[in-house]
Amino acid sequence: MEFQPTELGYLDWSGDALAIGLFEEDVELAGSLAQLDEKLAGTLKELISETDFKGKEGSSAVTRVGAGSPIRKIAVIGLGKSENNPKLDTWRRAAAAAARLAKKQKCKTLGISFPVWNDAPDATAGAVVEGAELALYQDNRFKSESDDRGLPVQRVDLLGLAGTDAAVARAQQIVSGVILARQLVAAPANVVTPVSMAETAQSLAAECGLQLEILELEDCEKLGMGAFLGVAKASDLPPKFIHLTYKPEGTPVRRVAIVGKGLTFDSGGLNIKVAGGSIEMMKVDMAGAAATLGAAKAIGQLKPDVEVHFISAVTENMISGRALHPGDILTASNGKTIEVNNTDAEGRLTLADALVFAEKLGVDAIVDLATLTGACVIALGDDIAGLWSPSDTLAAELSAAAEKAGEKLWRMPLEEKYFEGMKSVVADMKNTGPRPGGSITAAMFLKQFVKQTPWAHLDIAGPVWTDKENGYNSAGATGYGVRTLVHWVL
Ligand code: BES
Ligand code: MN
Ligand code: ZN
């Protein structure tokens, strides 16, 4: 799909489908909209009244235009009330609706004419590109026959957005990262393994000019990563500790680390997941690592002035004669000892060593992303990730980035008192506390492995997957986190 910003407006454009974004107050069709309606012999007015289109956010309607017209189909996409200052994400969702309609209507060329958001043509164009591309991405890798309906949209003209070519290119680079994350998360655990994740990191390094360091089992042993290796023990596959680095040409204005939980499968270990515990979905347990690699792909192309380290301790949580026993005591690479009272709380064990490694790099900030707890899904639902950070500054930066990205984030408390629930009789701490506040105690556990670097933890267990189409996300992996990370780094 090719995007073409143009100075043409809806009165002059010709092609297969024209999609107009309308606020609720626009449906009366004043001014140039009346002109357009006239040009289309009243089809626009008719469409609006026949479908009861009121311009509500999320609504749309489409019809064909009489023969001899320069456009074949006309679509209206609701943007809500303009006085409510709709968010940029409304434009992403509207573009998704337009692209989906065009595809279904077998339109090869689509003209999108949306009002400019917040006097910012670049942001508007970027949002439209993201929305349309993310909505039309279809994963047919594991189907013998594509069940893709409609025709691929070949060209999208961005009407009235001439001069936004650089923003379009940037949006496409970001989307390429989101799609990589979606592909990694959607692929099952017999395809995406610690070994394949390391290979993906290697191709990224080659493609985007990133530095790559892969720590093998022995390297991790030398660094004393007993928590990570404890989890990895039962797997027949070798663990891989991935460390990709993006370095800008000049002196970096900032140095940061992104750490992603990378469990290519989480059976629970000997505390095996029970039926109804979604064990069959636990291929998604590397979504933090996927967002990390997706962000690496985008950032490697966007080339900001920031040095970024992309880190993931990748393994599977399996059962075998070599598995962790519940009750085992592990020593992490910062010397702290952990009584593993539940082998299903494995993500925090792998992250512990990854966070210690990240802090040793001497970066200015660390952000981790993890499908860490079912408790976070209970607290915030499927659409919202939890954010924990002792730093108000970093929390504000991430919230602002998530807002720009259209990814929902909610700050949660790091309640010191709750850590008492993780006290161990025999070791420095247990890896799980009582059930109440389970996502908070998980965050408190991670906090023990960061000494002084500003750090934030995102629990993304909810939003990394969606069972049904939602805005520009199709059913399946969403690629959650990549866009927030990119906006945070930029
Ligand atoms: N990977 C899971 C969390 C998860 C749940 C991810 C749902 C995606 C969707 C994690 O390793 C886990 O098993 N957490 C346990 C922690 C408990 C043992 C303290 C949980 O949430 O039940
Ligand atoms: Mn688990
Ligand atoms: Zn897990």
Short mmCIF file of C-alpha atoms and ligand atoms in Angstrom, two decimals:
data_model
loop_
_atom_site.label_atom_id
_atom_site.label_comp_id
_atom_site.label_asym_id
_atom_site.label_seq_id
_atom_site.Cartn_x
_atom_site.Cartn_y
_atom_site.Cartn_z
CA MET A 1 0.00 0.00 0.00
CA GLU A 2 1.42 3.32 -1.09
CA PHE A 3 0.58 6.65 0.56
CA GLN A 4 0.58 9.88 -1.39
CA PRO A 5 0.09 13.22 0.35
CA THR A 6 -1.49 15.66 -2.08
CA GLU A 7 -2.74 19.23 -2.14
CA LEU A 8 -5.87 18.05 -3.94
CA GLY A 9 -9.07 18.36 -1.95
CA TYR A 10 -12.21 16.25 -2.12
CA LEU A 11 -13.69 18.44 -4.85
CA ASP A 12 -10.86 17.66 -7.24
CA TRP A 13 -9.77 14.13 -6.43
CA SER A 14 -10.66 11.21 -8.63
CA GLY A 15 -10.26 7.52 -7.89
CA ASP A 16 -12.16 4.49 -6.63
CA ALA A 17 -13.24 5.48 -3.12
CA LEU A 18 -13.37 8.84 -1.42
CA ALA A 19 -13.59 8.77 2.39
CA ILE A 20 -14.55 11.99 4.14
CA GLY A 21 -14.10 12.50 7.84
CA LEU A 22 -17.04 14.39 9.34
CA PHE A 23 -17.60 15.90 12.76
CA GLU A 24 -21.12 15.71 14.13
CA GLU A 25 -21.70 19.35 13.24
CA ASP A 26 -20.63 18.74 9.61
CA VAL A 27 -23.44 16.38 8.64
CA GLU A 28 -25.62 19.34 7.59
CA LEU A 29 -23.22 19.68 4.65
CA ALA A 30 -22.44 23.38 4.51
CA GLY A 31 -19.96 25.18 2.26
CA SER A 32 -17.66 23.00 0.20
CA LEU A 33 -19.36 19.84 1.47
CA ALA A 34 -22.56 21.10 -0.18
CA GLN A 35 -20.53 21.64 -3.32
CA LEU A 36 -19.28 18.08 -3.18
CA ASP A 37 -22.81 16.81 -2.69
CA GLU A 38 -23.89 18.78 -5.73
CA LYS A 39 -21.04 17.31 -7.75
CA LEU A 40 -22.17 13.84 -6.71
CA ALA A 41 -25.78 14.61 -7.67
CA GLY A 42 -27.03 14.53 -4.09
CA THR A 43 -25.55 11.10 -3.27
CA LEU A 44 -23.75 12.38 -0.17
CA LYS A 45 -26.85 13.90 1.39
CA GLU A 46 -28.82 10.79 0.53
CA LEU A 47 -26.20 8.52 2.10
CA ILE A 48 -26.23 10.56 5.31
CA SER A 49 -30.00 10.58 5.67
CA GLU A 50 -30.61 7.00 4.56
CA THR A 51 -28.08 5.56 7.00
CA ASP A 52 -28.96 8.01 9.80
CA PHE A 53 -25.32 8.98 9.85
CA LYS A 54 -24.78 11.51 12.64
CA GLY A 55 -20.98 11.82 12.55
CA LYS A 56 -20.61 9.84 15.79
CA GLU A 57 -17.14 8.56 16.49
CA GLY A 58 -16.80 4.99 15.24
CA SER A 59 -19.67 5.25 12.75
CA SER A 60 -19.29 5.08 8.99
CA ALA A 61 -21.34 4.58 5.84
CA VAL A 62 -20.55 3.97 2.21
CA THR A 63 -22.45 3.94 -1.07
CA ARG A 64 -21.72 3.90 -4.76
CA VAL A 65 -21.85 7.01 -6.85
CA GLY A 66 -23.66 7.21 -10.20
CA ALA A 67 -21.82 6.37 -13.41
CA GLY A 68 -19.82 9.14 -15.01
CA SER A 69 -18.60 10.47 -11.67
CA PRO A 70 -14.84 10.79 -11.05
CA ILE A 71 -15.24 8.59 -7.95
CA ARG A 72 -16.87 5.18 -7.67
CA LYS A 73 -17.76 5.09 -3.96
CA ILE A 74 -18.23 7.73 -1.32
CA ALA A 75 -17.74 6.97 2.35
CA VAL A 76 -18.37 9.10 5.41
CA ILE A 77 -16.47 8.44 8.61
CA GLY A 78 -17.64 9.92 11.92
CA LEU A 79 -15.15 11.85 14.06
CA GLY A 80 -17.46 12.82 16.94
CA LYS A 81 -17.98 16.35 18.24
CA SER A 82 -15.12 18.69 17.33
CA GLU A 83 -15.70 20.71 20.51
CA ASN A 84 -14.72 17.62 22.53
CA ASN A 85 -11.19 17.96 21.11
CA PRO A 86 -10.99 14.41 19.85
CA LYS A 87 -7.67 12.65 20.34
CA LEU A 88 -5.31 11.78 17.51
CA ASP A 89 -6.31 8.14 17.99
CA THR A 90 -9.75 9.03 16.61
CA TRP A 91 -7.98 9.77 13.31
CA ARG A 92 -6.17 6.41 13.42
CA ARG A 93 -9.46 4.60 13.98
CA ALA A 94 -11.22 6.63 11.28
CA ALA A 95 -8.45 5.79 8.79
CA ALA A 96 -8.79 2.14 9.77
CA ALA A 97 -12.52 2.29 9.04
CA ALA A 98 -11.90 3.99 5.69
CA ALA A 99 -9.26 1.45 4.67
CA ARG A 100 -11.44 -1.49 5.68
CA LEU A 101 -14.40 -0.11 3.71
CA ALA A 102 -12.23 0.48 0.65
CA LYS A 103 -10.88 -3.04 0.76
CA LYS A 104 -14.30 -4.60 1.21
CA GLN A 105 -15.66 -2.51 -1.66
CA LYS A 106 -12.77 -3.70 -3.85
CA CYS A 107 -11.35 -0.22 -4.31
CA LYS A 108 -7.74 -0.05 -5.44
CA THR A 109 -7.37 3.67 -4.85
CA LEU A 110 -8.63 5.46 -1.77
CA GLY A 111 -8.72 9.19 -1.17
CA ILE A 112 -8.83 10.11 2.51
CA SER A 113 -10.00 13.60 3.34
CA PHE A 114 -9.96 14.21 7.08
CA PRO A 115 -9.78 17.57 8.82
CA VAL A 116 -6.31 18.41 10.10
CA TRP A 117 -5.96 17.38 13.74
CA ASN A 118 -4.84 20.17 16.11
CA ASP A 119 -3.33 22.26 13.28
CA ALA A 120 -0.75 19.51 12.86
CA PRO A 121 -0.68 18.11 9.31
CA ASP A 122 2.31 15.85 10.05
CA ALA A 123 0.64 14.21 13.06
CA THR A 124 -2.58 13.87 11.05
CA ALA A 125 -0.85 12.18 8.12
CA GLY A 126 1.09 9.90 10.47
CA ALA A 127 -2.07 8.82 12.26
CA VAL A 128 -3.88 8.09 9.00
CA VAL A 129 -1.00 5.99 7.71
CA GLU A 130 -0.74 4.07 10.99
CA GLY A 131 -4.48 3.46 11.20
CA ALA A 132 -4.85 2.30 7.60
CA GLU A 133 -1.76 0.09 7.53
CA LEU A 134 -2.36 -1.52 10.91
CA ALA A 135 -6.01 -2.17 10.06
CA LEU A 136 -5.28 -3.86 6.74
CA TYR A 137 -2.38 -6.00 7.95
CA GLN A 138 -3.42 -9.65 7.75
CA ASP A 139 -1.42 -12.54 9.08
CA ASN A 140 -1.84 -15.50 6.73
CA ARG A 141 1.45 -17.20 7.57
CA PHE A 142 -0.15 -20.22 9.12
CA LYS A 143 -3.08 -20.72 6.75
CA SER A 144 -2.86 -22.93 3.71
CA GLU A 145 -5.40 -20.73 1.99
CA SER A 146 -5.90 -17.07 2.69
CA ASP A 147 -9.38 -16.19 3.95
CA ASP A 148 -8.64 -12.59 3.09
CA ARG A 149 -11.74 -11.03 1.50
CA GLY A 150 -11.85 -7.97 -0.71
CA LEU A 151 -9.04 -6.58 -2.82
CA PRO A 152 -5.80 -5.05 -1.63
CA VAL A 153 -5.89 -1.27 -1.55
CA GLN A 154 -2.96 -0.16 -3.67
CA ARG A 155 -2.81 3.58 -3.20
CA VAL A 156 -4.08 5.92 -0.50
CA ASP A 157 -4.07 9.64 -1.31
CA LEU A 158 -3.95 11.94 1.72
CA LEU A 159 -6.04 14.87 0.56
CA GLY A 160 -5.00 18.32 1.69
CA LEU A 161 -1.87 16.97 3.35
CA ALA A 162 0.77 17.92 0.79
CA GLY A 163 4.22 18.25 2.33
CA THR A 164 3.78 15.53 4.93
CA ASP A 165 5.93 12.98 3.07
CA ALA A 166 8.51 12.73 5.85
CA ALA A 167 5.78 12.12 8.44
CA VAL A 168 4.31 9.41 6.21
CA ALA A 169 7.69 7.69 5.94
CA ARG A 170 8.18 7.89 9.72
CA ALA A 171 4.74 6.38 10.32
CA GLN A 172 5.55 3.52 7.96
CA GLN A 173 8.77 2.83 9.87
CA ILE A 174 6.86 2.76 13.13
CA VAL A 175 4.25 0.44 11.61
CA SER A 176 6.97 -1.94 10.43
CA GLY A 177 8.02 -2.29 14.07
CA VAL A 178 4.45 -2.86 15.26
CA ILE A 179 3.94 -5.54 12.63
CA LEU A 180 7.14 -7.31 13.60
CA ALA A 181 5.88 -7.38 17.20
CA ARG A 182 2.48 -8.70 16.07
CA GLN A 183 4.13 -11.45 14.03
CA LEU A 184 6.35 -12.52 16.90
CA VAL A 185 3.48 -12.61 19.38
CA ALA A 186 1.03 -14.36 17.03
CA ALA A 187 3.44 -17.12 16.06
CA PRO A 188 3.14 -20.21 18.24
CA ALA A 189 5.80 -21.49 20.61
CA ASN A 190 6.90 -24.18 18.16
CA VAL A 191 7.86 -21.40 15.73
CA VAL A 192 9.03 -18.55 17.94
CA THR A 193 11.63 -20.04 20.28
CA PRO A 194 14.57 -18.55 22.17
CA VAL A 195 16.75 -19.55 19.20
CA SER A 196 14.46 -17.93 16.63
CA MET A 197 14.20 -14.78 18.75
CA ALA A 198 18.00 -14.52 18.71
CA GLU A 199 17.93 -15.00 14.93
CA THR A 200 15.34 -12.23 14.61
CA ALA A 201 17.61 -9.96 16.64
CA GLN A 202 20.47 -10.87 14.33
CA SER A 203 18.53 -9.96 11.17
CA LEU A 204 17.44 -6.70 12.81
CA ALA A 205 21.03 -5.88 13.65
CA ALA A 206 22.06 -6.48 10.03
CA GLU A 207 19.04 -4.66 8.57
CA CYS A 208 19.13 -1.55 10.78
CA GLY A 209 22.82 -1.35 11.67
CA LEU A 210 22.39 -2.19 15.36
CA GLN A 211 25.07 -3.73 17.54
CA LEU A 212 24.23 -7.21 18.76
CA GLU A 213 25.41 -9.19 21.71
CA ILE A 214 23.88 -12.59 22.47
CA LEU A 215 24.81 -14.06 25.83
CA GLU A 216 24.73 -17.85 25.74
CA LEU A 217 24.05 -20.06 28.76
CA GLU A 218 27.72 -20.06 29.83
CA ASP A 219 27.95 -16.26 29.53
CA CYS A 220 24.88 -15.89 31.72
CA GLU A 221 26.38 -18.34 34.22
CA LYS A 222 29.54 -16.25 34.41
CA LEU A 223 27.44 -13.18 35.16
CA GLY A 224 25.67 -15.10 37.92
CA MET A 225 22.22 -14.89 36.34
CA GLY A 226 20.82 -17.60 38.58
CA ALA A 227 17.24 -16.32 38.47
CA PHE A 228 17.02 -16.32 34.66
CA LEU A 229 18.84 -19.65 34.37
CA GLY A 230 16.65 -21.21 37.05
CA VAL A 231 13.64 -20.61 34.83
CA ALA A 232 15.51 -21.80 31.72
CA LYS A 233 16.65 -25.07 33.29
CA ALA A 234 13.73 -27.29 32.32
CA SER A 235 13.68 -26.32 28.67
CA ASP A 236 15.28 -28.45 25.98
CA LEU A 237 16.05 -25.24 24.10
CA PRO A 238 19.07 -23.08 24.94
CA PRO A 239 18.29 -19.75 26.65
CA LYS A 240 19.35 -16.62 24.78
CA PHE A 241 20.05 -13.29 26.43
CA ILE A 242 19.60 -10.68 23.70
CA HIS A 243 21.23 -7.27 23.86
CA LEU A 244 20.81 -5.04 20.81
CA THR A 245 22.14 -1.49 20.82
CA TYR A 246 21.21 1.48 18.69
CA LYS A 247 23.85 4.23 18.77
CA PRO A 248 23.26 7.58 17.08
CA GLU A 249 26.01 9.04 14.85
CA GLY A 250 26.84 11.94 17.16
CA THR A 251 26.94 12.11 20.94
CA PRO A 252 23.66 10.77 22.34
CA VAL A 253 21.47 13.27 24.18
CA ARG A 254 20.30 10.44 26.42
CA ARG A 255 21.01 6.74 26.98
CA VAL A 256 18.13 4.41 27.82
CA ALA A 257 17.39 0.70 28.11
CA ILE A 258 14.24 -1.17 27.14
CA VAL A 259 13.82 -4.58 28.72
CA GLY A 260 11.17 -7.06 27.55
CA LYS A 261 9.94 -10.25 29.20
CA GLY A 262 10.76 -13.00 26.74
CA LEU A 263 9.02 -16.26 27.70
CA THR A 264 8.37 -17.96 24.36
CA PHE A 265 6.07 -20.28 26.31
CA ASP A 266 4.90 -20.30 29.91
CA SER A 267 3.54 -23.64 31.03
CA GLY A 268 3.75 -22.48 34.62
CA GLY A 269 6.53 -24.97 35.37
CA LEU A 270 5.78 -27.49 38.12
CA ASN A 271 3.12 -25.08 39.35
CA ILE A 272 1.61 -25.92 36.00
CA LYS A 273 -1.23 -23.81 34.69
CA VAL A 274 -4.62 -25.41 35.18
CA ALA A 275 -7.37 -25.69 32.58
CA GLY A 276 -8.99 -22.28 32.31
CA GLY A 277 -5.67 -20.65 33.13
CA SER A 278 -5.17 -19.96 29.41
CA ILE A 279 -2.12 -22.19 29.05
CA GLU A 280 -2.88 -22.42 25.33
CA MET A 281 -2.39 -18.65 25.04
CA MET A 282 1.00 -18.61 26.71
CA LYS A 283 2.84 -18.14 23.42
CA VAL A 284 2.08 -14.45 24.06
CA ASP A 285 4.38 -14.43 27.07
CA MET A 286 7.19 -12.97 24.97
CA ALA A 287 5.13 -9.90 24.00
CA GLY A 288 7.43 -7.64 26.04
CA ALA A 289 10.41 -8.93 24.09
CA ALA A 290 8.41 -8.59 20.88
CA ALA A 291 7.65 -4.94 21.66
CA THR A 292 11.33 -4.46 22.44
CA LEU A 293 12.42 -5.91 19.08
CA GLY A 294 9.63 -4.04 17.28
CA ALA A 295 10.83 -0.81 18.85
CA ALA A 296 14.39 -1.69 17.81
CA LYS A 297 13.22 -2.10 14.23
CA ALA A 298 11.43 1.26 14.24
CA ILE A 299 14.16 3.14 16.10
CA GLY A 300 16.86 1.63 13.91
CA GLN A 301 15.15 3.30 10.95
CA LEU A 302 14.07 6.54 12.64
CA LYS A 303 17.59 7.19 13.94
CA PRO A 304 16.97 9.53 16.90
CA ASP A 305 19.79 11.18 18.91
CA VAL A 306 19.27 8.74 21.76
CA GLU A 307 21.30 5.62 22.52
CA VAL A 308 18.92 2.72 23.12
CA HIS A 309 19.68 -0.71 24.53
CA PHE A 310 17.14 -3.43 23.74
CA ILE A 311 17.36 -6.32 26.17
CA SER A 312 15.57 -9.58 26.68
CA ALA A 313 16.37 -12.73 28.64
CA VAL A 314 14.61 -15.26 26.42
CA THR A 315 13.65 -18.79 27.43
CA GLU A 316 10.62 -21.02 28.01
CA ASN A 317 9.06 -22.04 31.32
CA MET A 318 8.73 -25.81 31.02
CA ILE A 319 8.56 -28.98 33.09
CA SER A 320 11.10 -31.80 33.08
CA GLY A 321 13.34 -33.66 35.51
CA ARG A 322 15.53 -30.57 35.49
CA ALA A 323 12.70 -28.18 36.36
CA LEU A 324 12.80 -25.81 39.29
CA HIS A 325 11.16 -27.35 42.31
CA PRO A 326 8.73 -25.07 44.07
CA GLY A 327 10.73 -23.94 47.08
CA ASP A 328 14.08 -23.81 45.30
CA ILE A 329 16.31 -20.89 46.19
CA LEU A 330 17.97 -18.97 43.36
CA THR A 331 20.64 -16.29 43.50
CA ALA A 332 20.23 -13.41 41.04
CA SER A 333 23.15 -11.53 39.46
CA ASN A 334 22.97 -8.78 42.10
CA GLY A 335 23.52 -11.38 44.82
CA LYS A 336 19.95 -11.37 46.13
CA THR A 337 18.42 -14.75 46.94
CA ILE A 338 14.90 -15.74 45.94
CA GLU A 339 12.75 -18.55 47.29
CA VAL A 340 10.68 -19.69 44.33
CA ASN A 341 7.40 -20.43 46.06
CA ASN A 342 5.63 -20.48 42.70
CA THR A 343 7.32 -21.52 39.46
CA ASP A 344 4.56 -19.78 37.49
CA ALA A 345 5.86 -16.40 38.65
CA GLU A 346 8.79 -16.90 36.28
CA GLY A 347 8.72 -13.63 34.35
CA ARG A 348 9.95 -11.61 37.32
CA LEU A 349 12.83 -14.06 37.76
CA THR A 350 14.03 -13.57 34.18
CA LEU A 351 13.48 -9.82 34.42
CA ALA A 352 15.46 -9.60 37.67
CA ASP A 353 18.70 -10.53 35.91
CA ALA A 354 17.81 -8.49 32.83
CA LEU A 355 17.22 -5.38 34.98
CA VAL A 356 20.52 -5.86 36.82
CA PHE A 357 22.27 -6.18 33.44
CA ALA A 358 20.53 -3.03 32.13
CA GLU A 359 21.51 -0.99 35.17
CA LYS A 360 25.15 -2.00 34.80
CA LEU A 361 25.14 -0.24 31.41
CA GLY A 362 24.88 3.05 33.28
CA VAL A 363 21.86 4.25 31.31
CA ASP A 364 19.73 7.28 32.25
CA ALA A 365 16.46 5.34 32.40
CA ILE A 366 15.15 1.77 32.18
CA VAL A 367 11.68 0.74 31.02
CA ASP A 368 10.56 -2.87 31.19
CA LEU A 369 7.54 -4.36 29.46
CA ALA A 370 6.11 -7.68 30.56
CA THR A 371 3.04 -9.87 30.29
CA LEU A 372 3.65 -10.26 33.97
CA THR A 373 0.41 -10.95 35.80
CA GLY A 374 -3.16 -12.08 35.28
CA ALA A 375 -3.86 -9.79 38.25
CA CYS A 376 -3.13 -6.75 36.08
CA VAL A 377 -5.73 -7.95 33.56
CA ILE A 378 -8.24 -8.33 36.39
CA ALA A 379 -7.42 -4.79 37.57
CA LEU A 380 -7.36 -2.92 34.26
CA GLY A 381 -9.00 -5.20 31.69
CA ASP A 382 -7.87 -6.08 28.21
CA ASP A 383 -7.25 -2.60 26.82
CA ILE A 384 -5.10 -0.95 29.45
CA ALA A 385 -1.57 -1.67 30.61
CA GLY A 386 -0.37 -0.94 34.15
CA LEU A 387 2.49 1.48 34.75
CA TRP A 388 4.64 1.44 37.87
CA SER A 389 7.50 3.81 38.51
CA PRO A 390 9.13 5.45 41.51
CA SER A 391 9.94 8.37 39.19
CA ASP A 392 7.14 10.86 38.54
CA THR A 393 9.14 12.29 35.64
CA LEU A 394 9.55 8.96 33.88
CA ALA A 395 5.93 8.04 34.58
CA ALA A 396 4.81 11.34 33.03
CA GLU A 397 7.06 10.82 30.00
CA LEU A 398 5.60 7.37 29.40
CA SER A 399 2.02 8.51 29.91
CA ALA A 400 2.54 11.32 27.39
CA ALA A 401 4.14 8.89 24.91
CA ALA A 402 1.29 6.41 25.32
CA GLU A 403 -1.25 9.17 24.76
CA LYS A 404 0.44 10.14 21.48
CA ALA A 405 0.61 6.50 20.47
CA GLY A 406 -3.02 5.81 21.30
CA GLU A 407 -2.00 3.01 23.68
CA LYS A 408 -3.71 3.05 27.05
CA LEU A 409 -1.68 3.13 30.22
CA TRP A 410 -2.70 3.63 33.85
CA ARG A 411 -0.32 4.42 36.69
CA MET A 412 -0.42 2.00 39.60
CA PRO A 413 1.14 2.26 43.06
CA LEU A 414 4.43 0.81 44.27
CA GLU A 415 3.13 0.10 47.76
CA GLU A 416 6.12 -0.63 50.00
CA LYS A 417 3.98 -2.31 52.65
CA TYR A 418 2.80 -4.96 50.22
CA PHE A 419 6.36 -6.20 49.85
CA GLU A 420 6.05 -7.59 53.38
CA GLY A 421 3.91 -10.30 51.81
CA MET A 422 6.99 -11.49 49.91
CA LYS A 423 9.20 -11.97 52.96
CA SER A 424 10.83 -15.38 53.06
CA VAL A 425 11.95 -17.32 56.13
CA VAL A 426 14.91 -18.80 54.27
CA ALA A 427 15.90 -16.30 51.55
CA ASP A 428 15.93 -12.55 50.88
CA MET A 429 12.46 -12.74 49.36
CA LYS A 430 9.89 -15.07 47.85
CA ASN A 431 8.87 -14.63 44.23
CA THR A 432 5.15 -14.37 44.97
CA GLY A 433 3.05 -12.78 47.67
CA PRO A 434 -0.64 -13.18 48.52
CA ARG A 435 -3.23 -13.03 45.72
CA PRO A 436 -4.62 -9.55 46.46
CA GLY A 437 -2.62 -6.83 44.70
CA GLY A 438 -0.78 -9.44 42.65
CA SER A 439 0.32 -7.02 39.95
CA ILE A 440 1.63 -4.61 42.61
CA THR A 441 3.70 -7.20 44.46
CA ALA A 442 5.12 -8.30 41.10
CA ALA A 443 6.23 -4.72 40.46
CA MET A 444 7.65 -4.49 44.00
CA PHE A 445 9.64 -7.64 43.32
CA LEU A 446 11.18 -6.11 40.17
CA LYS A 447 12.02 -2.95 42.12
CA GLN A 448 14.48 -4.98 44.23
CA PHE A 449 16.68 -5.36 41.16
CA VAL A 450 17.05 -1.69 40.25
CA LYS A 451 19.20 0.33 42.63
CA GLN A 452 19.21 3.94 41.48
CA THR A 453 18.42 4.28 37.79
CA PRO A 454 15.02 5.84 37.05
CA TRP A 455 12.92 2.82 36.14
CA ALA A 456 9.39 2.07 35.00
CA HIS A 457 7.56 -1.22 34.62
CA LEU A 458 4.68 -1.79 32.20
CA ASP A 459 2.47 -4.83 32.78
CA ILE A 460 1.06 -5.45 29.30
CA ALA A 461 -0.65 -8.82 29.90
CA GLY A 462 -4.05 -7.38 28.88
CA PRO A 463 -3.58 -5.36 25.70
CA VAL A 464 -1.09 -7.53 23.76
CA TRP A 465 -3.87 -9.70 22.37
CA THR A 466 -7.45 -9.06 21.29
CA ASP A 467 -10.02 -11.72 20.55
CA LYS A 468 -12.01 -9.45 18.26
CA GLU A 469 -11.35 -6.60 15.87
CA ASN A 470 -10.94 -3.33 17.74
CA GLY A 471 -10.20 -0.08 15.88
CA TYR A 472 -7.03 -0.59 13.86
CA ASN A 473 -6.30 -3.87 15.64
CA SER A 474 -7.57 -7.01 13.97
CA ALA A 475 -8.28 -10.04 16.11
CA GLY A 476 -4.98 -11.45 17.38
CA ALA A 477 -1.72 -9.84 18.42
CA THR A 478 -1.83 -6.05 18.67
CA GLY A 479 1.86 -5.15 18.77
CA TYR A 480 1.11 -3.17 21.95
CA GLY A 481 3.98 -1.13 23.34
CA VAL A 482 6.03 -0.47 20.23
CA ARG A 483 4.45 2.90 19.48
CA THR A 484 4.61 4.08 23.10
CA LEU A 485 8.29 3.12 23.24
CA VAL A 486 9.07 4.90 19.99
CA HIS A 487 7.34 8.11 21.11
CA TRP A 488 9.07 7.89 24.47
CA VAL A 489 12.51 7.58 22.88
CA LEU A 490 11.84 10.36 20.34
N1 BES B 1 2.63 -15.10 31.95
C1 BES B 1 1.83 -15.06 33.12
C2 BES B 1 0.89 -13.86 33.18
C3 BES B 1 -0.13 -13.71 32.09
C4 BES B 1 -1.46 -13.93 32.36
C5 BES B 1 0.23 -13.29 30.82
C6 BES B 1 -2.41 -13.76 31.37
C7 BES B 1 -0.73 -13.11 29.83
C8 BES B 1 -2.04 -13.34 30.11
C9 BES B 1 2.73 -15.03 34.35
O1 BES B 1 3.96 -15.65 34.22
C10 BES B 1 2.01 -15.74 35.43
O2 BES B 1 1.82 -16.90 35.30
N2 BES B 1 1.64 -15.01 36.47
C11 BES B 1 0.95 -15.57 37.57
C12 BES B 1 1.58 -15.05 38.82
C13 BES B 1 1.15 -15.77 40.06
C14 BES B 1 1.72 -17.18 40.07
C15 BES B 1 1.64 -15.02 41.25
C16 BES B 1 -0.50 -15.16 37.46
O3 BES B 1 -0.78 -14.06 37.01
O4 BES B 1 -1.36 -15.98 37.78
MN MN B 2 3.85 -17.73 34.63
ZN ZN B 3 4.71 -15.77 32.32
#
